[in-house]
Amino acid sequence: MVTLTVDGVKVSVKKGSSILEAAQAAGVRIPTLCHDKRLIPYGACRLCIVEVTARGKTRTMPACFNPARDGMEIATSTPALNSSRRTQLMLLLRSHPLLCPSCDAAGDCELQNLVFEHQIPDLPFARQSRYFHLDNDSNFIRFNMNLCIRCGMCVRICEEVQGQSEISFINRGMNTEVSTDFMRPLDCEFCGQCADICPVGAISSKWLVGTGRRFELSHVKTTCSFCSLGCSLTLEEKDQQTVYVNSSHDGPNEGSLCVKGRYGWTYAYSDGRLETPLVKKNGVLTEASWEEALDAAANGFARIKKSHGAQAIGALGSARLTNEEGYVFNRFVKSVLGTANIDHGGGISHLSLTEGIAPVLGYPASTNSIREIRNARVILLIGADLTETHPIAKNEIIMATGRKRARVIVIDSIKTKLTERDGIFLKAPVGSESIVVFSMIKTIMDEGLFDKASIGNKAEGFEALLESLADYTPENVASKLGIDVNSIREAARIFAQAPTAMILLSEGLYRDSSGVENARAAADLAVITGHIGKESCGIMALGEKANSQGAVDMGLTPQLLPGFALLEDEASRKKFDSLWKTKLPATAGLNAREILAGAETGAIKALYVVAENPVDDYPDRLQVEKAFKEAEFVVVQDIFFSSTAKLADVVLPACSALEKNGTFTSAERRVQTLRPSTKEKLGKSDLELFELLAKRMGSAQFTYSSPEAVMAEISKCCDVYAGVSYDGLGANGIIWPCKDSGDSGASILCQGGFPTGKAKLAPAGPLNAPVAKDGQFVLVQGVSKFHSGSMSMWSSSLIQVCPEPLAEMCTADMNTLGVEEGNTIRLTSETGESVRLKVKWSRRSLPGEIIVPCHFPSLKLNSLVKWNEPLVKVKVEKA
Amino acid sequence: MQERDALLKKKVESTVEVIPPEQLKALDEIIDKYAGTTQNLIPALKEAQEMFGYLPMEVQRKLSVGMNIPAPHIYGVVTFYSFFTITPRGRHTIRLCLGTACYVKGAKEMLEIIIRDVGINVGETSEDGRYTLEAVRCLGACGLAPVMMIGEDTHGNIHPPKTIGILDGYQ
């Protein structure tokens, strides 16, 4: 810590902090035009100059990149400094057009504010205009370089934070502008960070142009409903319409958003939204009143329960539900419907990761927080193409590998954007990532690089693990998977010897079903190397949907009750029996796959699907479709008229995440508030629907007045949520475990010990790596950064950037098949199902692989995929 | 001033398909030599320009992929240094001094003659690929005004009507 005085205020800051940060800590504002806390200090605008008195000498220096030192006395506002700032501003105004009345940044323009603050009435020299054309060619973003003050924040954030480097300064002197090479339209992530960070109106969001001045907009602070990173959103609204979305710089995501967060919200305004309930009459879904539809749903369930028993009902929930809705849904299914046949996310996705982590570490969740990634020295990515799935977590890796020179080990089947960073790329076929990790563990054990001092005290099962790894020698694994043996050794060494190392896992519905193995191997590796329970260490399991973690916490699985209580454990069951005033089933139910298989064979008669679209998302489309057709009674509750809803007997319109209250739990276990926008609400919230159905089915217990009341009940029965209440959530939420209302939560789990006493190392299974035959291609179900599936497909803006699925192939394979970019190809699975789509060249694809985005319902890609077969082998031919 | 700005701001025409892919293969040698660090970009660009005479889009794109440097960054460097050019250059570069001394002694007339008779303006290349015209501020030889350089040769005390005669010496 260093102590210094800023404008007479004494302040202590961490060593290495800049003078600017010290001033901010002291509550003194220093004007800046080129500084942002996410960026490396640049010192271009010279407005942050301060007078520093140290060792008897007074000097003037920029505050943003000079470190604070002990005993400094800083003056931030003297006549000389202010005069210098005025001159700087005048020089900027010399070529900045003064068309403020027509500029959409007016009122939110840093330059305007500073000119106003320094009261510059006139310029002492002639103005000089620049004549750049207005560039409206890109999606979402408009460039008006006449307004540019060349602070470089857009160029820097694109490079330093996003890792894109899509824009650069071109030309020189007065004619410098920010553009792409040869001024082509943008072809990037479309994160909009450049437009968001621009202090003036030079780069702006097209949607904002002419829609409203910033000060006319009302703000609603909520949480993003796409992936599980829990970025906070501010909905900027005018006349009950969202016009623009940005993010508070004080939020957990520091103001960074990806394309889905910033531009994807248009799904809530989509024409595909369900507004009126539908009931099947004479084989056709027809519009019905709420009364009629709810009665039909309740009567249908009651009829099946009476004639075939509760075991003939299956329920599929979703990680799109809020915590409160998940909790009430679980209660509704397990008490009112009386069955434990409940699952979400196909029983794979994030759930499989937590199932791998929980037995080893004791918590079915990520152990650390997202913002710690930037300080890790080594980052291990297991099947995590974060650029496409979680762009904001990717930013952390860009920052770590860029300015902090961390190394990244990528275990993946395809080349990702992150394999270009400094580190090691271990190519593992889909589904065999865990084999490589176990091989790394074997190397670490053989070379004695494990955490010898504490392994005996902290973990058990060391010998069993060692024994199970006999086959996993790097040589053996390397020859089986075709990797370089030295890369495995090198990766193991740098991971084990790094002072801090983090493991990142990502799994979606679309990835293979080997998540449990991957997560188990990752947990073993973290424990063996001692990279757990410390800052910038541990495991992050990044789920696919907004409430992936919350759905696990609320027990939307056949075995669990809320708060990780086991259904088959009598004591926990008793607790919930008395809380829910019911008699819970004593055995675990069927998982998603078994429910659908049951529906196909007739064992399951009724299906209740909430916010999930199994037909488009689950593996084996034909089986899923057959299951829904065979089932006697299907109720679908969704915001869109999805492919699953088309097969339903009753369709109940739900409202979107932009229209309801509740909480989401992010991948870093942060419980965050969802607040409704002022737009018109379509449908009813899932919570209201569960209550209405429960009431119709004769249960009088469901009398929650609001999501807040549900959270009060959750905090009573889930230990980790004990201290969570709406009053305490504040702007940025609370991280669980949170013991009581005064507890702000623990961002690092397993600090100083494991909940079960010792970590239980899981032994590896037998080594069998799936391989494709000669002439067969491996289908990698990719994720496009512009889509997440269920909601993004209805978002006009995201469809505009990425309208159709394209198969990605490498040059060698394209030459062999004789196809060119834009040709149509046909993919045929081993069982004969085929799909057709266009092909494009890509750097990501390796020989023998074809990457196809899996979100597009029109493509029906999931018809090629089978349950529990991670490696999808296809025949590729020109169509 | 507006005209000058408009000239400088003229949108660059893309030069796709000018260089056949076989010739682009020659770049591999430069890429192999310099790939690895961003600091080697300027020598790589210099050699590429020596090879092709200019740096069109496809050359920059290939260097970008090969050296793993973002294309906008390369374009930024190319447009920053006047040494680099993205349009094909003539066999001979005419550097006409438009500094004060040369201007009053007849450089303006020389420029007009070149524009009229050769058909190229400042920054342009003649259709037959003989000349590229550049305007410079001062060549440091004001005593010889008006001064013009063609390639490495300096011509001074030029009587403007003789301009074309001098140019004819360079084929």
PDB file of N, CA, C and O in Angstrom, chain A residues 128-133 137 164-172 175 177 179-184 420 843, chain B residues 1-2 4-5 8-9 11-12 55-57 60-61 65 68 70-73 75-76 79-82 86:
ATOM      1  N   GLN A 128     -10.817  24.320 -38.520  1.00  0.00           N
ATOM      2  CA  GLN A 128     -10.562  23.616 -39.771  1.00  0.00           C
ATOM      3  C   GLN A 128     -11.427  22.367 -39.823  1.00  0.00           C
ATOM      4  O   GLN A 128     -11.357  21.531 -38.924  1.00  0.00           O
ATOM      5  N   SER A 129     -12.229  22.264 -40.854  1.00  0.00           N
ATOM      6  CA  SER A 129     -13.133  21.119 -40.926  1.00  0.00           C
ATOM      7  C   SER A 129     -12.494  19.970 -41.681  1.00  0.00           C
ATOM      8  O   SER A 129     -11.643  20.174 -42.533  1.00  0.00           O
ATOM      9  N   ARG A 130     -12.949  18.779 -41.363  1.00  0.00           N
ATOM     10  CA  ARG A 130     -12.533  17.607 -42.126  1.00  0.00           C
ATOM     11  C   ARG A 130     -13.758  17.097 -42.863  1.00  0.00           C
ATOM     12  O   ARG A 130     -14.888  17.361 -42.442  1.00  0.00           O
ATOM     13  N   TYR A 131     -13.550  16.424 -43.939  1.00  0.00           N
ATOM     14  CA  TYR A 131     -14.691  15.961 -44.722  1.00  0.00           C
ATOM     15  C   TYR A 131     -14.620  14.460 -44.925  1.00  0.00           C
ATOM     16  O   TYR A 131     -14.167  13.980 -45.949  1.00  0.00           O
ATOM     17  N   PHE A 132     -15.025  13.728 -43.940  1.00  0.00           N
ATOM     18  CA  PHE A 132     -15.101  12.280 -44.068  1.00  0.00           C
ATOM     19  C   PHE A 132     -16.538  11.915 -44.415  1.00  0.00           C
ATOM     20  O   PHE A 132     -17.469  12.566 -43.958  1.00  0.00           O
ATOM     21  N   HIS A 133     -16.664  10.867 -45.202  1.00  0.00           N
ATOM     22  CA  HIS A 133     -18.041  10.457 -45.502  1.00  0.00           C
ATOM     23  C   HIS A 133     -18.595   9.653 -44.322  1.00  0.00           C
ATOM     24  O   HIS A 133     -17.860   9.036 -43.569  1.00  0.00           O
ATOM     25  N   ASP A 137     -22.289   1.505 -43.661  1.00  0.00           N
ATOM     26  CA  ASP A 137     -22.336   0.208 -44.335  1.00  0.00           C
ATOM     27  C   ASP A 137     -22.353  -0.987 -43.380  1.00  0.00           C
ATOM     28  O   ASP A 137     -22.721  -2.078 -43.768  1.00  0.00           O
ATOM     29  N   GLN A 164      -9.997  -8.524 -31.123  1.00  0.00           N
ATOM     30  CA  GLN A 164     -10.458  -8.577 -32.507  1.00  0.00           C
ATOM     31  C   GLN A 164      -9.557  -7.796 -33.452  1.00  0.00           C
ATOM     32  O   GLN A 164      -9.283  -8.242 -34.553  1.00  0.00           O
ATOM     33  N   SER A 165      -9.123  -6.622 -33.031  1.00  0.00           N
ATOM     34  CA  SER A 165      -8.336  -5.724 -33.886  1.00  0.00           C
ATOM     35  C   SER A 165      -9.016  -5.520 -35.236  1.00  0.00           C
ATOM     36  O   SER A 165      -8.393  -5.654 -36.280  1.00  0.00           O
ATOM     37  N   GLU A 166     -10.279  -5.236 -35.190  1.00  0.00           N
ATOM     38  CA  GLU A 166     -11.022  -5.064 -36.435  1.00  0.00           C
ATOM     39  C   GLU A 166     -10.874  -3.640 -36.966  1.00  0.00           C
ATOM     40  O   GLU A 166     -11.031  -3.401 -38.149  1.00  0.00           O
ATOM     41  N   ILE A 167     -10.603  -2.710 -36.089  1.00  0.00           N
ATOM     42  CA  ILE A 167     -10.447  -1.326 -36.536  1.00  0.00           C
ATOM     43  C   ILE A 167      -9.064  -0.825 -36.146  1.00  0.00           C
ATOM     44  O   ILE A 167      -8.451  -1.324 -35.201  1.00  0.00           O
ATOM     45  N   SER A 168      -8.595   0.155 -36.900  1.00  0.00           N
ATOM     46  CA  SER A 168      -7.270   0.689 -36.649  1.00  0.00           C
ATOM     47  C   SER A 168      -7.275   2.143 -37.092  1.00  0.00           C
ATOM     48  O   SER A 168      -8.158   2.576 -37.823  1.00  0.00           O
ATOM     49  N   PHE A 169      -6.270   2.883 -36.648  1.00  0.00           N
ATOM     50  CA  PHE A 169      -6.091   4.234 -37.170  1.00  0.00           C
ATOM     51  C   PHE A 169      -5.538   4.113 -38.574  1.00  0.00           C
ATOM     52  O   PHE A 169      -4.537   3.414 -38.789  1.00  0.00           O
ATOM     53  N   ILE A 170      -6.134   4.790 -39.522  1.00  0.00           N
ATOM     54  CA  ILE A 170      -5.560   4.770 -40.869  1.00  0.00           C
ATOM     55  C   ILE A 170      -5.289   6.195 -41.326  1.00  0.00           C
ATOM     56  O   ILE A 170      -5.862   7.144 -40.793  1.00  0.00           O
ATOM     57  N   ASN A 171      -4.413   6.340 -42.279  1.00  0.00           N
ATOM     58  CA  ASN A 171      -3.901   7.633 -42.732  1.00  0.00           C
ATOM     59  C   ASN A 171      -3.194   8.345 -41.586  1.00  0.00           C
ATOM     60  O   ASN A 171      -2.950   7.748 -40.543  1.00  0.00           O
ATOM     61  N   ARG A 172      -2.906   9.637 -41.795  1.00  0.00           N
ATOM     62  CA  ARG A 172      -2.099  10.284 -40.745  1.00  0.00           C
ATOM     63  C   ARG A 172      -2.433  11.767 -40.640  1.00  0.00           C
ATOM     64  O   ARG A 172      -3.051  12.327 -41.550  1.00  0.00           O
ATOM     65  N   ASN A 175      -5.884  13.803 -41.328  1.00  0.00           N
ATOM     66  CA  ASN A 175      -6.754  12.872 -42.037  1.00  0.00           C
ATOM     67  C   ASN A 175      -6.853  11.515 -41.365  1.00  0.00           C
ATOM     68  O   ASN A 175      -7.405  10.584 -41.924  1.00  0.00           O
ATOM     69  N   GLU A 177      -8.213   8.594 -39.419  1.00  0.00           N
ATOM     70  CA  GLU A 177      -9.559   8.160 -39.064  1.00  0.00           C
ATOM     71  C   GLU A 177      -9.501   6.728 -38.567  1.00  0.00           C
ATOM     72  O   GLU A 177      -8.489   6.048 -38.718  1.00  0.00           O
ATOM     73  N   SER A 179     -10.881   3.120 -39.018  1.00  0.00           N
ATOM     74  CA  SER A 179     -11.616   2.331 -40.010  1.00  0.00           C
ATOM     75  C   SER A 179     -10.999   0.942 -40.122  1.00  0.00           C
ATOM     76  O   SER A 179     -10.042   0.615 -39.426  1.00  0.00           O
ATOM     77  N   THR A 180     -11.553   0.166 -40.998  1.00  0.00           N
ATOM     78  CA  THR A 180     -11.025  -1.174 -41.249  1.00  0.00           C
ATOM     79  C   THR A 180     -10.044  -1.094 -42.414  1.00  0.00           C
ATOM     80  O   THR A 180      -9.858  -0.026 -42.987  1.00  0.00           O
ATOM     81  N   ASP A 181      -9.440  -2.202 -42.794  1.00  0.00           N
ATOM     82  CA  ASP A 181      -8.562  -2.186 -43.951  1.00  0.00           C
ATOM     83  C   ASP A 181      -9.392  -1.958 -45.207  1.00  0.00           C
ATOM     84  O   ASP A 181     -10.438  -2.553 -45.392  1.00  0.00           O
ATOM     85  N   PHE A 182      -8.928  -1.057 -46.051  1.00  0.00           N
ATOM     86  CA  PHE A 182      -9.600  -0.685 -47.291  1.00  0.00           C
ATOM     87  C   PHE A 182     -11.046  -0.265 -47.052  1.00  0.00           C
ATOM     88  O   PHE A 182     -11.898  -0.401 -47.914  1.00  0.00           O
ATOM     89  N   MET A 183     -11.299   0.239 -45.859  1.00  0.00           N
ATOM     90  CA  MET A 183     -12.604   0.791 -45.486  1.00  0.00           C
ATOM     91  C   MET A 183     -13.781  -0.127 -45.811  1.00  0.00           C
ATOM     92  O   MET A 183     -14.857   0.316 -46.177  1.00  0.00           O
ATOM     93  N   ARG A 184     -13.547  -1.421 -45.676  1.00  0.00           N
ATOM     94  CA  ARG A 184     -14.650  -2.362 -45.896  1.00  0.00           C
ATOM     95  C   ARG A 184     -15.591  -2.300 -44.697  1.00  0.00           C
ATOM     96  O   ARG A 184     -15.199  -1.851 -43.618  1.00  0.00           O
ATOM     97  N   GLU A 420      -4.813 -18.995 -31.055  1.00  0.00           N
ATOM     98  CA  GLU A 420      -3.827 -18.079 -31.630  1.00  0.00           C
ATOM     99  C   GLU A 420      -3.013 -17.352 -30.556  1.00  0.00           C
ATOM    100  O   GLU A 420      -1.999 -16.749 -30.842  1.00  0.00           O
ATOM    101  N   ARG A 843     -10.628 -20.937 -40.925  1.00  0.00           N
ATOM    102  CA  ARG A 843      -9.346 -21.279 -40.287  1.00  0.00           C
ATOM    103  C   ARG A 843      -9.549 -22.182 -39.088  1.00  0.00           C
ATOM    104  O   ARG A 843      -8.619 -22.766 -38.572  1.00  0.00           O
TER     105      ARG A 843
ATOM    106  N   MET B   1      -8.789  24.009 -50.264  1.00  0.00           N
ATOM    107  CA  MET B   1      -8.582  23.102 -49.143  1.00  0.00           C
ATOM    108  C   MET B   1      -9.569  21.937 -49.201  1.00  0.00           C
ATOM    109  O   MET B   1      -9.209  20.789 -49.025  1.00  0.00           O
ATOM    110  N   GLN B   2     -10.821  22.284 -49.540  1.00  0.00           N
ATOM    111  CA  GLN B   2     -11.833  21.236 -49.623  1.00  0.00           C
ATOM    112  C   GLN B   2     -11.489  20.243 -50.716  1.00  0.00           C
ATOM    113  O   GLN B   2     -11.660  19.045 -50.555  1.00  0.00           O
ATOM    114  N   ARG B   4      -8.559  19.526 -51.840  1.00  0.00           N
ATOM    115  CA  ARG B   4      -7.436  18.709 -51.431  1.00  0.00           C
ATOM    116  C   ARG B   4      -7.924  17.581 -50.512  1.00  0.00           C
ATOM    117  O   ARG B   4      -7.558  16.428 -50.660  1.00  0.00           O
ATOM    118  N   ASP B   5      -8.792  17.982 -49.595  1.00  0.00           N
ATOM    119  CA  ASP B   5      -9.308  16.974 -48.674  1.00  0.00           C
ATOM    120  C   ASP B   5     -10.077  15.905 -49.422  1.00  0.00           C
ATOM    121  O   ASP B   5      -9.947  14.718 -49.156  1.00  0.00           O
ATOM    122  N   LEU B   8      -7.665  13.585 -51.025  1.00  0.00           N
ATOM    123  CA  LEU B   8      -7.050  12.662 -50.066  1.00  0.00           C
ATOM    124  C   LEU B   8      -8.062  11.651 -49.557  1.00  0.00           C
ATOM    125  O   LEU B   8      -7.710  10.554 -49.157  1.00  0.00           O
ATOM    126  N   LYS B   9      -9.301  12.063 -49.556  1.00  0.00           N
ATOM    127  CA  LYS B   9     -10.342  11.221 -48.974  1.00  0.00           C
ATOM    128  C   LYS B   9     -10.928  10.257 -50.002  1.00  0.00           C
ATOM    129  O   LYS B   9     -11.792   9.472 -49.689  1.00  0.00           O
ATOM    130  N   LYS B  11     -12.159   7.471 -51.975  1.00  0.00           N
ATOM    131  CA  LYS B  11     -12.259   6.101 -51.496  1.00  0.00           C
ATOM    132  C   LYS B  11     -11.361   5.197 -52.336  1.00  0.00           C
ATOM    133  O   LYS B  11     -11.387   5.236 -53.557  1.00  0.00           O
ATOM    134  N   VAL B  12     -10.566   4.410 -51.658  1.00  0.00           N
ATOM    135  CA  VAL B  12      -9.612   3.566 -52.372  1.00  0.00           C
ATOM    136  C   VAL B  12     -10.356   2.452 -53.087  1.00  0.00           C
ATOM    137  O   VAL B  12     -11.162   1.747 -52.497  1.00  0.00           O
ATOM    138  N   LEU B  55       1.363  -2.246 -52.762  1.00  0.00           N
ATOM    139  CA  LEU B  55       0.806  -3.181 -51.774  1.00  0.00           C
ATOM    140  C   LEU B  55      -0.712  -3.249 -51.909  1.00  0.00           C
ATOM    141  O   LEU B  55      -1.439  -2.592 -51.162  1.00  0.00           O
ATOM    142  N   PRO B  56      -1.211  -4.010 -52.876  1.00  0.00           N
ATOM    143  CA  PRO B  56      -2.661  -4.082 -53.043  1.00  0.00           C
ATOM    144  C   PRO B  56      -3.322  -4.903 -51.938  1.00  0.00           C
ATOM    145  O   PRO B  56      -2.639  -5.505 -51.113  1.00  0.00           O
ATOM    146  N   MET B  57      -4.624  -4.912 -51.990  1.00  0.00           N
ATOM    147  CA  MET B  57      -5.400  -5.570 -50.930  1.00  0.00           C
ATOM    148  C   MET B  57      -4.979  -7.025 -50.727  1.00  0.00           C
ATOM    149  O   MET B  57      -4.761  -7.463 -49.602  1.00  0.00           O
ATOM    150  N   GLN B  60      -1.731  -7.439 -48.875  1.00  0.00           N
ATOM    151  CA  GLN B  60      -1.881  -7.132 -47.443  1.00  0.00           C
ATOM    152  C   GLN B  60      -2.628  -8.237 -46.718  1.00  0.00           C
ATOM    153  O   GLN B  60      -2.294  -8.618 -45.603  1.00  0.00           O
ATOM    154  N   ARG B  61      -3.672  -8.761 -47.364  1.00  0.00           N
ATOM    155  CA  ARG B  61      -4.457  -9.828 -46.726  1.00  0.00           C
ATOM    156  C   ARG B  61      -3.593 -11.062 -46.512  1.00  0.00           C
ATOM    157  O   ARG B  61      -3.647 -11.695 -45.473  1.00  0.00           O
ATOM    158  N   VAL B  65      -2.720 -12.850 -42.907  1.00  0.00           N
ATOM    159  CA  VAL B  65      -2.972 -14.242 -42.515  1.00  0.00           C
ATOM    160  C   VAL B  65      -1.654 -14.932 -42.172  1.00  0.00           C
ATOM    161  O   VAL B  65      -1.522 -15.593 -41.143  1.00  0.00           O
ATOM    162  N   ASN B  68       0.017 -13.418 -39.080  1.00  0.00           N
ATOM    163  CA  ASN B  68      -0.909 -13.333 -37.948  1.00  0.00           C
ATOM    164  C   ASN B  68      -0.957 -11.923 -37.360  1.00  0.00           C
ATOM    165  O   ASN B  68      -0.877 -11.722 -36.154  1.00  0.00           O
ATOM    166  N   PRO B  70      -3.405  -8.451 -37.601  1.00  0.00           N
ATOM    167  CA  PRO B  70      -4.716  -8.052 -38.123  1.00  0.00           C
ATOM    168  C   PRO B  70      -4.586  -7.158 -39.361  1.00  0.00           C
ATOM    169  O   PRO B  70      -3.744  -6.252 -39.398  1.00  0.00           O
ATOM    170  N   ALA B  71      -5.435  -7.427 -40.358  1.00  0.00           N
ATOM    171  CA  ALA B  71      -5.394  -6.670 -41.603  1.00  0.00           C
ATOM    172  C   ALA B  71      -5.581  -5.162 -41.382  1.00  0.00           C
ATOM    173  O   ALA B  71      -4.883  -4.368 -42.016  1.00  0.00           O
ATOM    174  N   PRO B  72      -6.475  -4.720 -40.505  1.00  0.00           N
ATOM    175  CA  PRO B  72      -6.607  -3.268 -40.304  1.00  0.00           C
ATOM    176  C   PRO B  72      -5.312  -2.638 -39.784  1.00  0.00           C
ATOM    177  O   PRO B  72      -4.992  -1.496 -40.116  1.00  0.00           O
ATOM    178  N   HIS B  73      -4.569  -3.389 -38.993  1.00  0.00           N
ATOM    179  CA  HIS B  73      -3.309  -2.868 -38.459  1.00  0.00           C
ATOM    180  C   HIS B  73      -2.311  -2.663 -39.601  1.00  0.00           C
ATOM    181  O   HIS B  73      -1.634  -1.633 -39.677  1.00  0.00           O
ATOM    182  N   TYR B  75      -3.011  -2.217 -42.751  1.00  0.00           N
ATOM    183  CA  TYR B  75      -3.486  -1.126 -43.587  1.00  0.00           C
ATOM    184  C   TYR B  75      -3.171   0.226 -42.919  1.00  0.00           C
ATOM    185  O   TYR B  75      -2.808   1.192 -43.586  1.00  0.00           O
ATOM    186  N   GLY B  76      -3.280   0.251 -41.601  1.00  0.00           N
ATOM    187  CA  GLY B  76      -2.956   1.472 -40.862  1.00  0.00           C
ATOM    188  C   GLY B  76      -1.492   1.858 -41.063  1.00  0.00           C
ATOM    189  O   GLY B  76      -1.168   3.030 -41.299  1.00  0.00           O
ATOM    190  N   THR B  79      -0.911   3.045 -44.755  1.00  0.00           N
ATOM    191  CA  THR B  79      -1.405   4.392 -45.065  1.00  0.00           C
ATOM    192  C   THR B  79      -0.686   5.460 -44.244  1.00  0.00           C
ATOM    193  O   THR B  79      -0.744   6.634 -44.581  1.00  0.00           O
ATOM    194  N   PHE B  80      -0.022   5.064 -43.175  1.00  0.00           N
ATOM    195  CA  PHE B  80       0.688   6.057 -42.357  1.00  0.00           C
ATOM    196  C   PHE B  80       1.975   6.512 -43.046  1.00  0.00           C
ATOM    197  O   PHE B  80       2.264   7.698 -43.123  1.00  0.00           O
ATOM    198  N   TYR B  81       2.751   5.581 -43.579  1.00  0.00           N
ATOM    199  CA  TYR B  81       4.042   5.926 -44.178  1.00  0.00           C
ATOM    200  C   TYR B  81       3.873   6.252 -45.656  1.00  0.00           C
ATOM    201  O   TYR B  81       3.310   5.450 -46.408  1.00  0.00           O
ATOM    202  N   SER B  82       4.379   7.413 -46.069  1.00  0.00           N
ATOM    203  CA  SER B  82       4.211   7.800 -47.468  1.00  0.00           C
ATOM    204  C   SER B  82       5.038   6.909 -48.381  1.00  0.00           C
ATOM    205  O   SER B  82       4.813   6.843 -49.572  1.00  0.00           O
ATOM    206  N   ILE B  86      -0.616   1.878 -52.143  1.00  0.00           N
ATOM    207  CA  ILE B  86      -1.547   0.772 -52.384  1.00  0.00           C
ATOM    208  C   ILE B  86      -2.060   0.791 -53.816  1.00  0.00           C
ATOM    209  O   ILE B  86      -2.889  -0.010 -54.193  1.00  0.00           O
TER     210      ILE B  86
END
